[in-house]
mmCIF file of C-alpha atoms and ligand atoms in Angstrom:
data_model
loop_
_atom_site.group_PDB
_atom_site.id
_atom_site.type_symbol
_atom_site.label_atom_id
_atom_site.label_comp_id
_atom_site.label_asym_id
_atom_site.label_seq_id
_atom_site.Cartn_x
_atom_site.Cartn_y
_atom_site.Cartn_z
ATOM 1 C CA MET A 68 142.103 118.268 93.879
ATOM 2 C CA LYS A 69 141.139 117.369 90.283
ATOM 3 C CA ALA A 70 137.705 117.057 88.183
ATOM 4 C CA ILE A 71 136.427 113.473 87.226
ATOM 5 C CA LYS A 72 135.742 113.417 83.614
ATOM 6 C CA VAL A 73 132.286 111.848 83.466
ATOM 7 C CA LYS A 74 132.017 112.159 79.649
ATOM 8 C CA GLU A 75 133.666 114.335 76.757
ATOM 9 C CA ASP A 76 134.019 117.644 78.040
ATOM 10 C CA PHE A 77 131.719 117.160 80.819
ATOM 11 C CA TYR A 78 133.514 116.650 84.559
ATOM 12 C CA TRP A 79 132.612 115.937 88.146
ATOM 13 C CA VAL A 80 133.747 118.999 90.176
ATOM 14 C CA GLY A 81 131.978 118.817 93.665
ATOM 15 C CA ALA A 82 133.214 118.235 96.795
ATOM 16 C CA ILE A 83 133.361 114.990 99.355
ATOM 17 C CA ASP A 84 132.338 115.277 102.953
ATOM 18 C CA TRP A 85 133.752 111.984 104.683
ATOM 19 C CA ASN A 86 133.255 112.807 107.944
ATOM 20 C CA VAL A 87 129.478 114.409 108.290
ATOM 21 C CA ARG A 88 127.375 112.024 110.792
ATOM 22 C CA ASN A 89 124.492 114.638 111.257
ATOM 23 C CA PHE A 90 122.532 116.350 108.326
ATOM 24 C CA HIS A 91 120.184 118.351 109.753
ATOM 25 C CA GLY A 92 119.222 115.299 111.818
ATOM 26 C CA TYR A 93 119.964 112.854 109.195
ATOM 27 C CA SER A 94 122.265 110.173 110.113
ATOM 28 C CA THR A 95 124.963 110.249 107.387
ATOM 29 C CA PHE A 96 127.125 107.077 108.884
ATOM 30 C CA ARG A 97 128.645 106.957 105.321
ATOM 31 C CA GLY A 98 129.398 110.485 104.958
ATOM 32 C CA THR A 99 128.334 112.399 101.808
ATOM 33 C CA THR A 100 128.927 114.291 98.760
ATOM 34 C CA TYR A 101 128.104 117.924 97.533
ATOM 35 C CA ASN A 102 128.079 117.514 93.509
ATOM 36 C CA ALA A 103 128.788 120.228 90.875
ATOM 37 C CA TYR A 104 129.211 119.213 87.171
ATOM 38 C CA LEU A 105 131.274 121.308 84.611
ATOM 39 C CA LEU A 106 130.361 121.083 80.559
ATOM 40 C CA VAL A 107 132.937 122.668 78.383
ATOM 41 C CA ASP A 108 131.557 123.723 75.357
ATOM 42 C CA GLU A 109 131.327 126.884 73.382
ATOM 43 C CA LYS A 110 129.901 128.082 76.616
ATOM 44 C CA ILE A 111 131.158 126.871 79.765
ATOM 45 C CA VAL A 112 128.386 125.877 82.275
ATOM 46 C CA LEU A 113 128.789 124.960 85.870
ATOM 47 C CA PHE A 114 125.857 122.786 87.431
ATOM 48 C CA ASP A 115 125.185 124.027 90.885
ATOM 49 C CA THR A 116 127.879 124.925 93.450
ATOM 50 C CA VAL A 117 128.593 123.359 97.151
ATOM 51 C CA LYS A 118 128.081 123.629 100.685
ATOM 52 C CA HIS A 119 129.669 126.876 102.324
ATOM 53 C CA GLY A 120 132.971 125.731 103.221
ATOM 54 C CA PHE A 121 133.789 123.422 100.188
ATOM 55 C CA GLU A 122 134.093 126.085 97.557
ATOM 56 C CA GLU A 123 137.725 125.610 97.414
ATOM 57 C CA GLU A 124 137.416 122.092 96.670
ATOM 58 C CA LEU A 125 135.113 122.968 94.075
ATOM 59 C CA LEU A 126 137.333 125.540 92.228
ATOM 60 C CA SER A 127 140.344 123.718 92.770
ATOM 61 C CA ARG A 128 138.538 120.655 90.721
ATOM 62 C CA VAL A 129 137.427 123.398 88.221
ATOM 63 C CA LYS A 130 141.173 124.659 87.957
ATOM 64 C CA SER A 131 142.128 121.247 86.989
ATOM 65 C CA VAL A 132 140.059 121.777 83.518
ATOM 66 C CA ILE A 133 139.872 125.732 82.858
ATOM 67 C CA GLU A 134 140.367 128.574 84.796
ATOM 68 C CA PRO A 135 136.981 129.332 86.662
ATOM 69 C CA GLU A 136 136.962 133.216 85.776
ATOM 70 C CA LYS A 137 136.141 131.179 81.933
ATOM 71 C CA ILE A 138 132.857 129.636 83.055
ATOM 72 C CA ASP A 139 129.923 131.160 81.089
ATOM 73 C CA TYR A 140 126.825 130.101 82.834
ATOM 74 C CA LEU A 141 125.902 128.670 86.087
ATOM 75 C CA VAL A 142 123.120 126.694 86.081
ATOM 76 C CA ILE A 143 120.930 126.674 89.898
ATOM 77 C CA ASN A 144 119.135 123.097 90.176
ATOM 78 C CA HIS A 145 118.358 123.811 93.963
ATOM 79 C CA ILE A 146 118.961 126.292 96.100
ATOM 80 C CA GLU A 147 119.247 124.301 99.635
ATOM 81 C CA PRO A 148 122.345 125.488 101.582
ATOM 82 C CA ASP A 149 124.112 122.123 101.037
ATOM 83 C CA HIS A 150 124.280 123.302 97.403
ATOM 84 C CA ALA A 151 123.783 126.953 96.927
ATOM 85 C CA GLY A 152 125.696 127.920 100.429
ATOM 86 C CA GLY A 153 128.784 128.467 98.557
ATOM 87 C CA PHE A 154 126.571 130.509 95.783
ATOM 88 C CA VAL A 155 128.107 134.173 96.454
ATOM 89 C CA LYS A 156 131.389 133.005 96.651
ATOM 90 C CA ILE A 157 131.583 130.901 93.553
ATOM 91 C CA VAL A 158 129.450 133.877 91.680
ATOM 92 C CA GLU A 159 131.955 136.315 92.732
ATOM 93 C CA VAL A 160 134.934 134.169 91.510
ATOM 94 C CA ILE A 161 133.448 133.391 88.158
ATOM 95 C CA LYS A 162 131.321 136.190 87.641
ATOM 96 C CA PRO A 163 128.949 134.332 85.016
ATOM 97 C CA GLU A 164 127.308 136.046 82.188
ATOM 98 C CA LYS A 165 124.106 134.499 83.409
ATOM 99 C CA ILE A 166 122.626 132.358 86.180
ATOM 100 C CA PHE A 167 119.797 130.291 84.903
ATOM 101 C CA LEU A 168 117.268 129.046 87.278
ATOM 102 C CA THR A 169 113.380 128.871 87.881
ATOM 103 C CA LYS A 170 111.476 131.809 89.082
ATOM 104 C CA ASN A 171 111.140 130.065 92.911
ATOM 105 C CA ALA A 172 114.765 129.596 92.927
ATOM 106 C CA ARG A 173 115.403 133.731 91.962
ATOM 107 C CA LEU A 174 113.053 134.205 94.792
ATOM 108 C CA GLY A 175 114.833 131.802 97.389
ATOM 109 C CA ILE A 176 118.173 133.042 96.262
ATOM 110 C CA LEU A 177 117.107 136.493 96.752
ATOM 111 C CA ALA A 178 115.813 135.810 100.096
ATOM 112 C CA HIS A 179 118.725 134.136 101.364
ATOM 113 C CA PHE A 180 121.740 136.191 99.852
ATOM 114 C CA HIS A 181 119.859 139.155 98.987
ATOM 115 C CA LYS A 182 121.898 139.940 95.752
ATOM 116 C CA GLU A 183 119.220 141.881 93.446
ATOM 117 C CA ASN A 184 122.105 142.615 90.708
ATOM 118 C CA TYR A 185 123.138 139.068 89.588
ATOM 119 C CA PRO A 186 122.469 138.078 85.920
ATOM 120 C CA PHE A 187 119.619 135.828 86.597
ATOM 121 C CA GLU A 188 117.592 134.378 84.036
ATOM 122 C CA GLU A 189 114.290 132.408 84.885
ATOM 123 C CA VAL A 190 113.745 128.934 82.974
ATOM 124 C CA LYS A 191 110.675 127.082 82.600
ATOM 125 C CA THR A 192 110.136 123.263 81.781
ATOM 126 C CA GLY A 193 110.742 122.981 78.424
ATOM 127 C CA THR A 194 113.372 125.912 77.930
ATOM 128 C CA THR A 195 116.030 125.209 75.973
ATOM 129 C CA VAL A 196 119.523 127.177 75.596
ATOM 130 C CA LYS A 197 122.025 126.208 73.340
ATOM 131 C CA VAL A 198 125.508 126.264 74.298
ATOM 132 C CA GLY A 199 127.383 125.141 71.496
ATOM 133 C CA LYS A 200 127.340 121.242 70.064
ATOM 134 C CA ARG A 201 124.932 121.018 73.231
ATOM 135 C CA THR A 202 121.609 121.939 74.975
ATOM 136 C CA LEU A 203 120.622 122.376 78.017
ATOM 137 C CA THR A 204 116.837 121.612 78.512
ATOM 138 C CA PHE A 205 115.395 122.393 81.606
ATOM 139 C CA ILE A 206 112.301 120.516 83.461
ATOM 140 C CA GLU A 207 110.692 122.233 86.588
ATOM 141 C CA THR A 208 110.435 119.598 89.720
ATOM 142 C CA PRO A 209 108.682 121.581 92.391
ATOM 143 C CA MET A 210 108.754 119.888 95.460
ATOM 144 C CA ILE A 211 111.339 117.558 94.851
ATOM 145 C CA HIS A 212 111.983 118.364 97.169
ATOM 146 C CA TRP A 213 111.789 122.350 97.436
ATOM 147 C CA PRO A 214 109.736 124.769 95.707
ATOM 148 C CA ASP A 215 112.602 125.993 93.294
ATOM 149 C CA SER A 216 114.077 122.572 92.108
ATOM 150 C CA MET A 217 114.349 121.717 88.802
ATOM 151 C CA ILE A 218 116.519 119.367 86.653
ATOM 152 C CA THR A 219 118.514 119.995 83.387
ATOM 153 C CA TYR A 220 118.891 117.372 80.462
ATOM 154 C CA ILE A 221 121.461 117.389 77.930
ATOM 155 C CA PRO A 222 119.912 115.693 74.985
ATOM 156 C CA GLU A 223 123.135 115.250 73.091
ATOM 157 C CA GLU A 224 125.030 113.527 75.973
ATOM 158 C CA ARG A 225 121.613 111.512 77.291
ATOM 159 C CA ILE A 226 122.918 113.267 80.693
ATOM 160 C CA LEU A 227 120.452 114.227 83.478
ATOM 161 C CA VAL A 228 121.781 116.501 85.847
ATOM 162 C CA SER A 229 118.876 116.148 88.856
ATOM 163 C CA GLN A 230 120.086 117.695 91.685
ATOM 164 C CA ASP A 231 118.989 115.464 94.883
ATOM 165 C CA ALA A 232 116.581 113.309 93.144
ATOM 166 C CA PHE A 233 118.277 109.969 92.662
ATOM 167 C CA GLY A 234 120.954 111.025 94.768
ATOM 168 C CA ALA A 235 122.058 109.387 98.389
ATOM 169 C CA HIS A 236 124.419 110.848 101.312
ATOM 170 C CA TYR A 237 127.545 108.357 100.343
ATOM 171 C CA ALA A 238 130.760 109.535 100.523
ATOM 172 C CA SER A 239 133.393 107.070 98.294
ATOM 173 C CA SER A 240 136.376 107.743 96.090
ATOM 174 C CA GLY A 241 134.188 106.150 93.217
ATOM 175 C CA ARG A 242 132.192 108.356 91.389
ATOM 176 C CA PHE A 243 130.507 106.034 89.448
ATOM 177 C CA ASP A 244 127.785 103.276 90.246
ATOM 178 C CA ASP A 245 129.898 100.391 89.057
ATOM 179 C CA GLU A 246 132.779 101.813 91.035
ATOM 180 C CA VAL A 247 130.948 101.037 94.763
ATOM 181 C CA ASP A 248 129.167 98.175 96.290
ATOM 182 C CA LEU A 249 125.898 98.290 94.567
ATOM 183 C CA CYS A 250 123.933 96.740 97.422
ATOM 184 C CA GLU A 251 125.328 99.669 100.124
ATOM 185 C CA LEU A 252 124.444 102.373 97.297
ATOM 186 C CA ILE A 253 120.944 101.252 96.880
ATOM 187 C CA GLN A 254 120.556 100.958 100.827
ATOM 188 C CA GLU A 255 121.837 104.712 100.995
ATOM 189 C CA THR A 256 119.594 105.875 97.894
ATOM 190 C CA ARG A 257 116.419 103.998 99.952
ATOM 191 C CA LYS A 258 117.292 105.945 103.042
ATOM 192 C CA TYR A 259 117.634 109.164 101.170
ATOM 193 C CA TYR A 260 114.212 108.781 99.476
ATOM 194 C CA ALA A 261 112.651 107.791 102.732
ATOM 195 C CA ASN A 262 113.926 110.828 104.632
ATOM 196 C CA ILE A 263 114.058 113.665 101.970
ATOM 197 C CA ILE A 264 111.760 112.458 98.987
ATOM 198 C CA TYR A 265 109.011 110.353 100.415
ATOM 199 C CA PRO A 266 106.440 113.150 101.238
ATOM 200 C CA TYR A 267 106.683 113.967 97.475
ATOM 201 C CA SER A 268 106.077 110.781 95.955
ATOM 202 C CA PRO A 269 103.060 112.013 93.779
ATOM 203 C CA GLN A 270 105.202 114.862 92.610
ATOM 204 C CA VAL A 271 108.209 111.873 91.648
ATOM 205 C CA ASN A 272 105.315 110.101 89.929
ATOM 206 C CA LYS A 273 104.460 112.983 87.735
ATOM 207 C CA LEU A 274 108.230 113.651 87.092
ATOM 208 C CA LEU A 275 108.637 109.848 85.954
ATOM 209 C CA LYS A 276 105.545 110.132 83.846
ATOM 210 C CA THR A 277 106.780 113.587 82.528
ATOM 211 C CA VAL A 278 110.326 111.681 81.585
ATOM 212 C CA LYS A 279 108.650 109.174 79.626
ATOM 213 C CA GLU A 280 106.173 111.365 77.924
ATOM 214 C CA MET A 281 109.121 113.912 76.885
ATOM 215 C CA ASN A 282 110.717 110.353 75.598
ATOM 216 C CA LEU A 283 114.130 111.432 77.765
ATOM 217 C CA GLN A 284 116.641 109.067 76.710
ATOM 218 C CA ILE A 285 118.889 108.648 79.654
ATOM 219 C CA GLU A 286 122.203 107.428 79.461
ATOM 220 C CA MET A 287 123.814 108.697 83.069
ATOM 221 C CA ILE A 288 121.904 110.757 86.032
ATOM 222 C CA CYS A 289 124.244 112.875 87.855
ATOM 223 C CA PRO A 290 122.584 113.591 91.204
ATOM 224 C CA ASP A 291 123.839 116.426 93.693
ATOM 225 C CA HIS A 292 124.577 113.615 96.169
ATOM 226 C CA GLY A 293 126.429 110.435 96.009
ATOM 227 C CA VAL A 294 127.498 108.754 92.797
ATOM 228 C CA ILE A 295 126.984 109.005 89.021
ATOM 229 C CA TRP A 296 124.444 106.344 87.683
ATOM 230 C CA ARG A 297 126.292 105.521 84.761
ATOM 231 C CA LYS A 298 125.944 101.871 84.592
ATOM 232 C CA ASN A 299 122.452 101.424 85.688
ATOM 233 C CA PRO A 300 120.291 104.371 85.624
ATOM 234 C CA GLU A 301 117.480 102.224 84.917
ATOM 235 C CA LYS A 302 117.721 100.624 88.262
ATOM 236 C CA VAL A 303 117.370 103.987 89.965
ATOM 237 C CA LEU A 304 114.441 104.942 87.732
ATOM 238 C CA SER A 305 112.570 101.677 88.830
ATOM 239 C CA LEU A 306 113.096 102.305 92.215
ATOM 240 C CA TYR A 307 111.466 105.304 92.266
ATOM 241 C CA GLU A 308 108.808 104.118 90.544
ATOM 242 C CA ARG A 309 108.350 101.689 92.838
ATOM 243 C CA TRP A 310 108.896 103.905 96.185
ATOM 244 C CA SER A 311 106.650 106.904 94.749
ATOM 245 C CA SER A 312 103.622 104.163 93.993
ATOM 246 C CA TYR A 313 103.990 102.938 97.721
ATOM 247 C CA VAL A 314 104.957 99.428 96.999
ATOM 248 C CA CYS A 315 105.907 97.549 99.890
ATOM 249 C CA ASP A 316 107.131 94.356 100.893
ATOM 250 C CA PRO A 317 104.988 91.710 102.924
ATOM 251 C CA ARG A 318 106.952 92.722 106.442
ATOM 252 C CA VAL A 319 105.804 93.959 109.788
ATOM 253 C CA LEU A 320 107.836 96.333 112.146
ATOM 254 C CA ILE A 321 106.661 96.676 115.698
ATOM 255 C CA ILE A 322 108.035 100.078 116.485
ATOM 256 C CA TYR A 323 107.820 100.776 120.193
ATOM 257 C CA ASP A 324 109.633 101.836 123.237
ATOM 258 C CA THR A 325 109.061 100.527 127.011
ATOM 259 C CA MET A 326 109.124 101.649 130.309
ATOM 260 C CA TRP A 327 108.975 98.553 132.874
ATOM 261 C CA LYS A 328 108.951 95.906 129.853
ATOM 262 C CA SER A 329 105.140 95.319 129.870
ATOM 263 C CA THR A 330 104.832 97.021 126.313
ATOM 264 C CA GLU A 331 107.988 94.881 125.369
ATOM 265 C CA LYS A 332 106.592 91.968 126.666
ATOM 266 C CA LEU A 333 103.355 92.381 124.193
ATOM 267 C CA ALA A 334 105.667 93.523 121.424
ATOM 268 C CA TYR A 335 107.190 89.917 121.366
ATOM 269 C CA ALA A 336 103.873 88.222 121.792
ATOM 270 C CA ILE A 337 102.598 90.311 118.732
ATOM 271 C CA MET A 338 105.856 89.214 116.935
ATOM 272 C CA ASP A 339 105.242 85.850 117.497
ATOM 273 C CA GLY A 340 101.849 86.180 115.948
ATOM 274 C CA VAL A 341 103.199 87.447 112.621
ATOM 275 C CA LEU A 342 105.932 85.127 112.696
ATOM 276 C CA GLU A 343 103.058 82.051 112.869
ATOM 277 C CA GLU A 344 101.396 83.505 109.772
ATOM 278 C CA GLY A 345 105.169 83.075 108.236
ATOM 279 C CA VAL A 346 105.689 87.034 107.571
ATOM 280 C CA GLU A 347 108.835 88.626 108.125
ATOM 281 C CA VAL A 348 108.944 90.717 111.173
ATOM 282 C CA LYS A 349 111.478 93.295 112.777
ATOM 283 C CA LEU A 350 111.336 94.693 116.213
ATOM 284 C CA CYS A 351 112.344 98.272 116.665
ATOM 285 C CA LYS A 352 112.890 99.491 120.044
ATOM 286 C CA LEU A 353 113.119 103.070 119.633
ATOM 287 C CA SER A 354 115.512 103.996 122.693
ATOM 288 C CA VAL A 355 118.122 102.290 120.738
ATOM 289 C CA THR A 356 117.160 102.578 117.079
ATOM 290 C CA ASP A 357 118.294 105.271 114.504
ATOM 291 C CA TRP A 358 114.886 107.235 113.385
ATOM 292 C CA THR A 359 116.705 107.934 110.046
ATOM 293 C CA GLU A 360 117.613 104.003 109.432
ATOM 294 C CA LEU A 361 114.300 103.202 110.432
ATOM 295 C CA MET A 362 112.529 105.100 108.015
ATOM 296 C CA ALA A 363 114.251 103.199 105.289
ATOM 297 C CA ASP A 364 112.258 100.206 106.665
ATOM 298 C CA VAL A 365 109.043 101.928 107.017
ATOM 299 C CA LEU A 366 109.210 103.067 103.411
ATOM 300 C CA GLU A 367 109.272 99.325 102.283
ATOM 301 C CA SER A 368 107.401 97.621 105.291
ATOM 302 C CA ARG A 369 103.499 97.135 104.801
ATOM 303 C CA GLY A 370 102.607 96.652 108.282
ATOM 304 C CA LEU A 371 103.215 99.283 111.160
ATOM 305 C CA ILE A 372 102.173 98.104 114.627
ATOM 306 C CA LEU A 373 103.090 100.767 117.004
ATOM 307 C CA GLY A 374 103.358 100.525 121.016
ATOM 308 C CA SER A 375 103.928 102.925 123.642
ATOM 309 C CA PRO A 376 102.899 102.699 127.525
ATOM 310 C CA THR A 377 101.147 105.328 128.753
ATOM 311 C CA LEU A 378 103.251 108.236 130.275
ATOM 312 C CA ASN A 379 101.463 111.049 131.951
ATOM 313 C CA ASN A 380 98.562 110.867 129.706
ATOM 314 C CA GLY A 381 100.663 110.373 126.485
ATOM 315 C CA LEU A 382 103.113 108.402 124.965
ATOM 316 C CA LEU A 383 106.769 107.832 125.813
ATOM 317 C CA PRO A 384 108.869 110.887 124.190
ATOM 318 C CA THR A 385 110.725 108.695 122.041
ATOM 319 C CA VAL A 386 107.719 107.203 120.383
ATOM 320 C CA SER A 387 106.058 110.457 119.874
ATOM 321 C CA GLY A 388 109.137 111.806 118.514
ATOM 322 C CA PHE A 389 109.820 109.341 116.174
ATOM 323 C CA LEU A 390 105.870 109.450 115.057
ATOM 324 C CA THR A 391 105.691 112.981 114.624
ATOM 325 C CA TYR A 392 108.870 112.837 112.293
ATOM 326 C CA MET A 393 107.459 109.515 110.374
ATOM 327 C CA LYS A 394 103.917 111.143 109.942
ATOM 328 C CA GLY A 395 105.579 114.420 108.147
ATOM 329 C CA PHE A 396 106.639 112.124 105.518
ATOM 330 C CA ARG A 397 103.093 111.039 104.791
ATOM 331 C CA PRO A 398 103.842 107.044 104.663
ATOM 332 C CA ARG A 399 100.348 105.707 102.790
ATOM 333 C CA GLY A 400 99.449 102.076 102.234
ATOM 334 C CA LYS A 401 100.096 100.791 105.524
ATOM 335 C CA VAL A 402 98.431 98.047 107.703
ATOM 336 C CA GLY A 403 98.303 99.193 111.381
ATOM 337 C CA ALA A 404 97.440 98.387 114.772
ATOM 338 C CA ALA A 405 98.598 99.483 118.298
ATOM 339 C CA PHE A 406 99.480 98.025 121.751
ATOM 340 C CA GLY A 407 100.678 99.491 125.158
ATOM 341 C CA SER A 408 100.591 98.832 128.888
ATOM 342 C CA TYR A 409 99.455 101.403 131.774
ATOM 343 C CA GLY A 410 99.112 101.979 135.111
ATOM 344 C CA TRP A 411 96.203 104.207 135.683
ATOM 345 C CA SER A 412 94.798 106.567 132.781
ATOM 346 C CA GLY A 413 95.856 104.562 129.694
ATOM 347 C CA GLU A 414 95.695 106.925 126.594
ATOM 348 C CA SER A 415 98.715 105.628 124.656
ATOM 349 C CA VAL A 416 96.744 103.475 122.233
ATOM 350 C CA LYS A 417 94.336 105.932 121.245
ATOM 351 C CA ILE A 418 97.146 108.215 120.606
ATOM 352 C CA LEU A 419 98.954 105.468 118.520
ATOM 353 C CA ASN A 420 95.621 104.786 116.770
ATOM 354 C CA GLN A 421 95.393 108.755 115.724
ATOM 355 C CA TYR A 422 98.581 108.369 114.260
ATOM 356 C CA LEU A 423 97.759 105.778 112.356
ATOM 357 C CA GLN A 424 94.380 107.280 111.058
ATOM 358 C CA GLU A 425 96.682 110.356 110.053
ATOM 359 C CA ILE A 426 98.842 108.157 107.662
ATOM 360 C CA GLN A 427 95.543 106.893 106.602
ATOM 361 C CA ALA A 428 96.721 103.256 107.472
ATOM 362 C CA GLU A 429 94.418 100.433 107.626
ATOM 363 C CA ILE A 430 93.859 99.624 111.088
ATOM 364 C CA VAL A 431 93.091 95.573 111.988
ATOM 365 C CA HIS A 432 92.620 95.893 115.471
ATOM 366 C CA GLU A 433 90.974 98.261 118.025
ATOM 367 C CA GLY A 434 94.246 98.151 119.786
ATOM 368 C CA LEU A 435 95.770 95.817 122.713
ATOM 369 C CA LYS A 436 95.951 97.648 126.249
ATOM 370 C CA VAL A 437 97.126 96.081 129.531
ATOM 371 C CA LYS A 438 96.910 97.503 133.012
ATOM 372 C CA TYR A 439 100.437 96.767 134.570
ATOM 373 C CA VAL A 440 101.624 93.641 133.326
ATOM 374 C CA PRO A 441 100.197 91.069 130.673
ATOM 375 C CA ASP A 442 99.522 87.658 131.993
ATOM 376 C CA GLU A 443 99.029 84.613 129.686
ATOM 377 C CA LYS A 444 95.452 85.683 128.082
ATOM 378 C CA VAL A 445 96.900 89.009 127.102
ATOM 379 C CA LEU A 446 99.658 87.712 125.598
ATOM 380 C CA LEU A 447 97.582 85.344 123.784
ATOM 381 C CA GLU A 448 95.616 88.605 122.370
ATOM 382 C CA GLY A 449 98.829 89.883 121.552
ATOM 383 C CA ARG A 450 99.936 86.943 119.165
ATOM 384 C CA GLU A 451 96.253 87.198 117.718
ATOM 385 C CA LEU A 452 96.718 90.852 116.825
ATOM 386 C CA GLY A 453 100.062 89.780 115.205
ATOM 387 C CA LYS A 454 98.255 87.611 113.084
ATOM 388 C CA ALA A 455 95.660 89.498 112.082
ATOM 389 C CA ALA A 456 98.150 92.098 110.796
ATOM 390 C CA ALA A 457 100.359 89.485 109.054
ATOM 391 C CA LYS A 458 97.119 88.213 107.283
ATOM 392 C CA LYS A 459 96.155 91.852 106.095
ATOM 393 C CA VAL A 460 99.689 92.506 105.140
ATOM 394 C CA LYS A 461 99.758 89.192 102.975
ATOM 395 C CA GLU A 462 96.387 89.782 101.518
ATOM 396 C CA LEU A 463 97.493 93.102 100.284
ATOM 397 C CA CYS A 464 101.067 92.243 99.211
ATOM 398 C CA SER A 465 99.386 89.455 97.044
ATOM 399 C CA GLY A 466 97.022 91.553 95.592
HETATM 400 FE FE1 LIG B 1133 120.839 118.410 98.829
HETATM 401 FE FE2 LIG B 1133 117.885 119.693 98.962
HETATM 402 O O1 LIG B 1133 119.772 119.453 99.017
#
């Protein structure tokens, strides 16, 4: 397998995982890549390694340019096992003179691999290393999305090697944004942000400010997953600006599940109310909906209306499972309401409202409960709930 030339002396030498469909619970319907990059200057630099099992693919791509033993420096931008799983094997082959990484990355690498005697060299934001004609400039990005994370900027080439940031789980034969379907790429980039980066939106906002303050001229963004943003780096920068600022579309998601279809009848009535206000709506029944895909919709939808019948004094497991997953991403700026049917105890709406409070949603209705089966009067209330949510969504999205 061969390296792909990105620019003069700069190559992609990563691996393509065409067949992965479950990445620690994240549905990767289009596979993924573990990107690594090689800079050939007076010093030869490898940026990141790959997931364990893909080391030979990386080494064979490196060999198409130089012998791996000639690599002088290894830069570890991020230590998660999809990038550092091959760390020990690669280090044992290339025997680098120096391994550049943050303090947290060194501590993390030691906790993973227990290799005290490797030639680690800690770097901080602003540390620069001259490697010949080019310079490596390191910028720490803690919690985007692990404590160890950093990015590396090469000013002479205007290249940002960005680890997970700006990436996507997207396997393709094209290595650049102009060689793949842009709609597909944006879809996967959104899904990646929603399921990996979303909780750290404040840190992303800070990083984007740092990029502006440091006046970084960015011609290409080279992330650790998916393709290289060569034609349109400003596109992904503007998407990250939008998502990290919690900008949403005027859309309502009705996220629910149902046991004997009473809660579902309410869901449809609520949907009618939203539509009466001329607002886009999506019904998301959790027993048939992929959580990872749904999070991409949650990211950009202003309204979240949650529904569940009461089961054993709680929620249906499909609903409680998804809400636990969603809450961890700390969505903000949402309009919310809750609904559900019950037989005798009827706790579900109260619990759903607690989830909405935890994500600091603006709750527009006290919650709609119905014993057993909704009649026309209750369905009318459901439509009113939908209208109230839609009106608030329109108000917030037009402001
Ligand atoms: Fe792609 Fe956080 O590892």
